[in-house]
Amino acid sequence: MDLLWVLYSMLTVCTAINLEAPGSYSMFTCEPITLRMCQGLSYNTTFMPNLLNHYDQQTAALAMEPFHPMVNLECSTEIRPFLCALYAPVCTEYGRVTLPCRHLCQRAKSDCYKLMDMFGVSWPDEMECSRFPECDESYPRAIDLLPRSDGTEESPSPVQRDYGFWCPRELKIEPDMGYSFMGVRDCSPPCPNMYFRKDELIFARYFIGVISIVCLSATLFTFLTFLIDVGRFRYPERPIIFYAVCYMMVSLVFFLGFLLEDRVSCNSASPGRFRASTVTQGSHNKACTLLFMTLYFFTMAGSVWWVILTITWFLAAVPKWGSEAIEKKALLFHAVAWGVPGALTITLMAMNKIEGDSMSGVCFVGLYDLMALRWFLLVPLALDVVVGVVLLLAGVAALNRVRMEIPLEKENQDKLVKFMIRIAVFSVLYLVPLLTVIGCYLYEQSHRSVWETTWVQERCREYHIPCPFQVEQTSRPDIALFLIKYLMMLVVGIPSVFWVGSKKTCFEWASFFNGHRKKEAVHESRQVLQEPDFTQLLLRDANTPVVRKSRGTSTQGTSTHASSTHLAMLDEPPSASTSRASSVRSKSSSFHGSLHRSRDGRYTACSYRGVEERVPQGSTLRLNDPLQHCALNQSRHGSLQRLESQSRHSSVRDLSITAQAIQSSPGNGIHRVVEQDATKA
């Protein structure tokens, strides 16, 4: 019967008394009663925390002060034993918890109710009589006062109870601020960092500051190189610039954290209120909120821009999209790259998941909250890695198939191989740091509970809180793990320098400082993707001739060799063009002299005169003149190539219409040139 009563009492404690936090903590010891109100009772030892969640007798004494008039006036003989049963319960053998009976509570309340109303004291909810077991015995019961089995008179033995983590008084925060620590509300972690010594934190802060300066310099160089020559970086490599801008902002935030130290990430101490310095949480601190918004938003945006970069490479390599076609999707790319991180940032602010980082001086997420770490850091970063790697491998496989199966010129082969190597190196330089960061987060979230238990065990007596009970494993985090995490979070932005680092970049900076601007040229990676052998040879019919494209193009796509020659001749002096035209008109212009040799070695019926000769105003073109007909064919040929650079689908339609018009013209230009020369001869 006694055993059943003990079990019933323990179950009642768990359900009736409101405990703050779950867990398997605490090794309590019986201690002498120091409460003046509870001295002189039939027992002289108690345990803390008590049944009303007071973690020491000093706190319990402050909570009992409103009941002093009732005890001094002796409104009831039951009021003093009942109060002491809650504020200083008897410490029994084997950790048995004994609650006062319900009838004891009811008698004390009914006898002192009027006097309490006179003094303006209300009966607390946690002392409601319905919470206590139904019985009618005095407190403490006789079984609670039985001597120990060994019969010794040594100091009271430890009493083991399971109360979970108790927030120390020094770490308590005002209610309604949304603070939480180790599952306890209105509690915040200590500041500086609870895991490391002061000298380790100083070294870590300077380490992060130096790395942030290096990353800021590298990404700023990439962005300034883009501003010097905007046309050089078009799709598919344009996302690298936005990627660099994102990590430039990330490194800037870490540099500001280095300068601010812990003035933003930590709340100041209040010794008069027994408050220690604690970690900043929530959005109440505007500076901390601003640092968090900038750091988290651009961290997520940088990873999204890398995924978009792999998407543009995939579109250029697999479906053979041109630069202009990819650029038409730029609005969608920007909407995703900035919209998704913005939505995640707003969600975290609404959930009040902002946390100060006393080691780096910034504010971030997932530093103490495992749920936020898993769902707002690990999941987005892992998803970006998976999607990006799949698209990257598909694009590289397509480029390798082009290199192996389709006969390209040696020059294009070398450029394609070089481009594939650059993609591979850039991706490795990005993925290795990012995967390292993800690995650090996984290790941290799997060992966080052990680290917290070890910290409580080391500081429980200092904070006067329950010590952990039956600790199976203790461990402290290594400072190197956190240094590697911060290093990789910043180094991940440096690969952008690899992409822009070339002799051309050096020449552009030299020209910029000398005040000269070079003519815009096609970037090598984009030129490889726009080569006829690379783009058209995969799509053309076996019997369709390949139209070679000029490499001296700008951002408006590629043009034909004829149109490039025409633009080049327009830049010649008038005397040179006149002499060229007169030489074409002379009788010495034979059949071979009237032909123009193209890049592929074939001759066309268009002479330089047909390109250069101007038609007088008001005159009409005569189709019988072979030279003018050559000029017409040359003009039509250039128009066809300009139409081709606009869109693949529209160019097919326009090419068919123009081809029919050419076929419907009387005679062939090259045969009429032969007949004309034969007649003159």
PDB file of C-alpha atoms in Angstrom, residues 356-482:
ATOM      1  CA  GLY A 356      23.260  36.618 -31.984  1.00  0.00           C
ATOM      2  CA  ASP A 357      26.637  35.026 -32.655  1.00  0.00           C
ATOM      3  CA  SER A 358      29.079  36.201 -29.999  1.00  0.00           C
ATOM      4  CA  MET A 359      31.991  34.541 -31.796  1.00  0.00           C
ATOM      5  CA  SER A 360      31.714  36.454 -35.090  1.00  0.00           C
ATOM      6  CA  GLY A 361      29.732  39.458 -33.830  1.00  0.00           C
ATOM      7  CA  VAL A 362      26.892  39.004 -36.352  1.00  0.00           C
ATOM      8  CA  CYS A 363      23.330  37.719 -36.057  1.00  0.00           C
ATOM      9  CA  PHE A 364      22.243  34.573 -37.863  1.00  0.00           C
ATOM     10  CA  VAL A 365      19.941  31.581 -37.515  1.00  0.00           C
ATOM     11  CA  GLY A 366      20.377  28.047 -36.169  1.00  0.00           C
ATOM     12  CA  LEU A 367      23.063  28.896 -33.627  1.00  0.00           C
ATOM     13  CA  TYR A 368      21.044  27.501 -30.699  1.00  0.00           C
ATOM     14  CA  ASP A 369      17.749  26.442 -32.324  1.00  0.00           C
ATOM     15  CA  LEU A 370      18.101  23.021 -33.948  1.00  0.00           C
ATOM     16  CA  MET A 371      14.765  23.226 -35.757  1.00  0.00           C
ATOM     17  CA  ALA A 372      15.764  26.457 -37.503  1.00  0.00           C
ATOM     18  CA  LEU A 373      19.165  24.967 -38.322  1.00  0.00           C
ATOM     19  CA  ARG A 374      17.634  21.945 -40.022  1.00  0.00           C
ATOM     20  CA  TRP A 375      14.839  23.600 -42.003  1.00  0.00           C
ATOM     21  CA  PHE A 376      16.294  27.000 -42.867  1.00  0.00           C
ATOM     22  CA  LEU A 377      19.958  26.143 -43.445  1.00  0.00           C
ATOM     23  CA  LEU A 378      20.549  22.444 -44.076  1.00  0.00           C
ATOM     24  CA  VAL A 379      17.527  21.796 -46.274  1.00  0.00           C
ATOM     25  CA  PRO A 380      17.916  24.834 -48.626  1.00  0.00           C
ATOM     26  CA  LEU A 381      21.669  24.401 -49.017  1.00  0.00           C
ATOM     27  CA  ALA A 382      21.403  20.645 -49.621  1.00  0.00           C
ATOM     28  CA  LEU A 383      18.631  21.186 -52.173  1.00  0.00           C
ATOM     29  CA  ASP A 384      20.733  23.764 -54.039  1.00  0.00           C
ATOM     30  CA  VAL A 385      23.680  21.373 -54.138  1.00  0.00           C
ATOM     31  CA  VAL A 386      21.635  18.470 -55.482  1.00  0.00           C
ATOM     32  CA  VAL A 387      19.896  20.489 -58.210  1.00  0.00           C
ATOM     33  CA  GLY A 388      23.072  22.293 -59.231  1.00  0.00           C
ATOM     34  CA  VAL A 389      25.191  19.153 -59.442  1.00  0.00           C
ATOM     35  CA  VAL A 390      22.589  17.326 -61.561  1.00  0.00           C
ATOM     36  CA  LEU A 391      22.350  20.191 -64.064  1.00  0.00           C
ATOM     37  CA  LEU A 392      26.100  20.650 -64.086  1.00  0.00           C
ATOM     38  CA  LEU A 393      26.785  17.003 -64.845  1.00  0.00           C
ATOM     39  CA  ALA A 394      24.172  16.990 -67.604  1.00  0.00           C
ATOM     40  CA  GLY A 395      25.738  20.050 -69.224  1.00  0.00           C
ATOM     41  CA  VAL A 396      29.286  18.707 -68.987  1.00  0.00           C
ATOM     42  CA  ALA A 397      28.156  15.365 -70.450  1.00  0.00           C
ATOM     43  CA  ALA A 398      26.554  17.193 -73.397  1.00  0.00           C
ATOM     44  CA  LEU A 399      29.697  19.216 -74.047  1.00  0.00           C
ATOM     45  CA  ASN A 400      31.841  16.090 -73.861  1.00  0.00           C
ATOM     46  CA  ARG A 401      29.535  14.346 -76.345  1.00  0.00           C
ATOM     47  CA  VAL A 402      29.998  17.250 -78.735  1.00  0.00           C
ATOM     48  CA  ARG A 403      33.760  17.032 -78.351  1.00  0.00           C
ATOM     49  CA  MET A 404      33.878  13.253 -78.914  1.00  0.00           C
ATOM     50  CA  GLU A 405      31.275  12.676 -81.620  1.00  0.00           C
ATOM     51  CA  ILE A 406      31.259  15.777 -83.821  1.00  0.00           C
ATOM     52  CA  PRO A 407      34.348  16.734 -85.858  1.00  0.00           C
ATOM     53  CA  LEU A 408      35.288  20.269 -84.854  1.00  0.00           C
ATOM     54  CA  GLU A 409      38.200  22.374 -85.968  1.00  0.00           C
ATOM     55  CA  LYS A 410      41.270  22.057 -83.779  1.00  0.00           C
ATOM     56  CA  GLU A 411      40.879  25.643 -82.609  1.00  0.00           C
ATOM     57  CA  ASN A 412      37.299  25.032 -81.498  1.00  0.00           C
ATOM     58  CA  GLN A 413      38.260  21.732 -79.921  1.00  0.00           C
ATOM     59  CA  ASP A 414      40.876  23.448 -77.769  1.00  0.00           C
ATOM     60  CA  LYS A 415      38.485  26.223 -76.769  1.00  0.00           C
ATOM     61  CA  LEU A 416      35.749  23.754 -75.880  1.00  0.00           C
ATOM     62  CA  VAL A 417      38.111  21.683 -73.732  1.00  0.00           C
ATOM     63  CA  LYS A 418      39.354  24.829 -72.021  1.00  0.00           C
ATOM     64  CA  PHE A 419      35.801  25.944 -71.353  1.00  0.00           C
ATOM     65  CA  MET A 420      34.899  22.552 -69.839  1.00  0.00           C
ATOM     66  CA  ILE A 421      37.966  22.700 -67.592  1.00  0.00           C
ATOM     67  CA  ARG A 422      36.999  26.158 -66.367  1.00  0.00           C
ATOM     68  CA  ILE A 423      33.486  24.982 -65.563  1.00  0.00           C
ATOM     69  CA  ALA A 424      34.807  21.956 -63.682  1.00  0.00           C
ATOM     70  CA  VAL A 425      37.383  23.915 -61.670  1.00  0.00           C
ATOM     71  CA  PHE A 426      34.923  26.675 -60.808  1.00  0.00           C
ATOM     72  CA  SER A 427      32.316  24.132 -59.685  1.00  0.00           C
ATOM     73  CA  VAL A 428      34.826  22.239 -57.523  1.00  0.00           C
ATOM     74  CA  LEU A 429      35.983  25.483 -55.907  1.00  0.00           C
ATOM     75  CA  TYR A 430      32.366  26.254 -55.046  1.00  0.00           C
ATOM     76  CA  LEU A 431      31.127  22.802 -54.051  1.00  0.00           C
ATOM     77  CA  VAL A 432      34.005  21.816 -51.751  1.00  0.00           C
ATOM     78  CA  PRO A 433      33.536  24.784 -49.347  1.00  0.00           C
ATOM     79  CA  LEU A 434      29.747  24.508 -49.483  1.00  0.00           C
ATOM     80  CA  LEU A 435      29.773  20.786 -48.743  1.00  0.00           C
ATOM     81  CA  THR A 436      32.195  21.447 -45.885  1.00  0.00           C
ATOM     82  CA  VAL A 437      29.787  23.996 -44.400  1.00  0.00           C
ATOM     83  CA  ILE A 438      26.917  21.511 -44.678  1.00  0.00           C
ATOM     84  CA  GLY A 439      29.069  18.859 -43.001  1.00  0.00           C
ATOM     85  CA  CYS A 440      29.872  21.236 -40.137  1.00  0.00           C
ATOM     86  CA  TYR A 441      26.173  21.978 -39.669  1.00  0.00           C
ATOM     87  CA  LEU A 442      25.337  18.267 -39.620  1.00  0.00           C
ATOM     88  CA  TYR A 443      28.042  17.534 -37.066  1.00  0.00           C
ATOM     89  CA  GLU A 444      26.943  20.485 -34.954  1.00  0.00           C
ATOM     90  CA  GLN A 445      23.276  19.537 -34.850  1.00  0.00           C
ATOM     91  CA  SER A 446      24.085  15.909 -34.002  1.00  0.00           C
ATOM     92  CA  HIS A 447      26.364  16.859 -31.054  1.00  0.00           C
ATOM     93  CA  ARG A 448      24.552  19.952 -29.796  1.00  0.00           C
ATOM     94  CA  SER A 449      22.666  18.122 -27.018  1.00  0.00           C
ATOM     95  CA  VAL A 450      25.884  16.547 -25.685  1.00  0.00           C
ATOM     96  CA  TRP A 451      27.627  19.920 -25.664  1.00  0.00           C
ATOM     97  CA  GLU A 452      24.728  21.515 -23.780  1.00  0.00           C
ATOM     98  CA  THR A 453      24.629  18.715 -21.209  1.00  0.00           C
ATOM     99  CA  THR A 454      28.352  19.084 -20.622  1.00  0.00           C
ATOM    100  CA  TRP A 455      27.971  22.837 -20.151  1.00  0.00           C
ATOM    101  CA  VAL A 456      25.151  22.377 -17.623  1.00  0.00           C
ATOM    102  CA  GLN A 457      27.195  19.832 -15.715  1.00  0.00           C
ATOM    103  CA  GLU A 458      30.161  22.206 -15.503  1.00  0.00           C
ATOM    104  CA  ARG A 459      28.159  25.310 -14.537  1.00  0.00           C
ATOM    105  CA  CYS A 460      25.218  23.938 -12.539  1.00  0.00           C
ATOM    106  CA  ARG A 461      26.722  24.637  -9.117  1.00  0.00           C
ATOM    107  CA  GLU A 462      27.801  28.107 -10.152  1.00  0.00           C
ATOM    108  CA  TYR A 463      24.294  28.931 -11.377  1.00  0.00           C
ATOM    109  CA  HIS A 464      22.558  27.019  -8.537  1.00  0.00           C
ATOM    110  CA  ILE A 465      20.544  24.893 -10.944  1.00  0.00           C
ATOM    111  CA  PRO A 466      20.018  21.114 -11.086  1.00  0.00           C
ATOM    112  CA  CYS A 467      23.033  19.213 -12.317  1.00  0.00           C
ATOM    113  CA  PRO A 468      22.611  16.580 -15.041  1.00  0.00           C
ATOM    114  CA  PHE A 469      21.789  13.113 -13.808  1.00  0.00           C
ATOM    115  CA  GLN A 470      23.266   9.917 -15.247  1.00  0.00           C
ATOM    116  CA  VAL A 471      25.329  11.615 -17.947  1.00  0.00           C
ATOM    117  CA  GLU A 472      26.486   8.946 -20.362  1.00  0.00           C
ATOM    118  CA  GLN A 473      28.714  11.125 -22.527  1.00  0.00           C
ATOM    119  CA  THR A 474      30.385  14.489 -22.128  1.00  0.00           C
ATOM    120  CA  SER A 475      32.049  16.450 -24.872  1.00  0.00           C
ATOM    121  CA  ARG A 476      33.097  19.984 -25.650  1.00  0.00           C
ATOM    122  CA  PRO A 477      33.194  21.373 -29.203  1.00  0.00           C
ATOM    123  CA  ASP A 478      36.538  21.977 -30.832  1.00  0.00           C
ATOM    124  CA  ILE A 479      37.247  25.563 -31.822  1.00  0.00           C
ATOM    125  CA  ALA A 480      38.713  24.291 -35.108  1.00  0.00           C
ATOM    126  CA  LEU A 481      35.289  23.057 -36.209  1.00  0.00           C
ATOM    127  CA  PHE A 482      33.794  26.527 -35.939  1.00  0.00           C
TER     128      PHE A 482
END
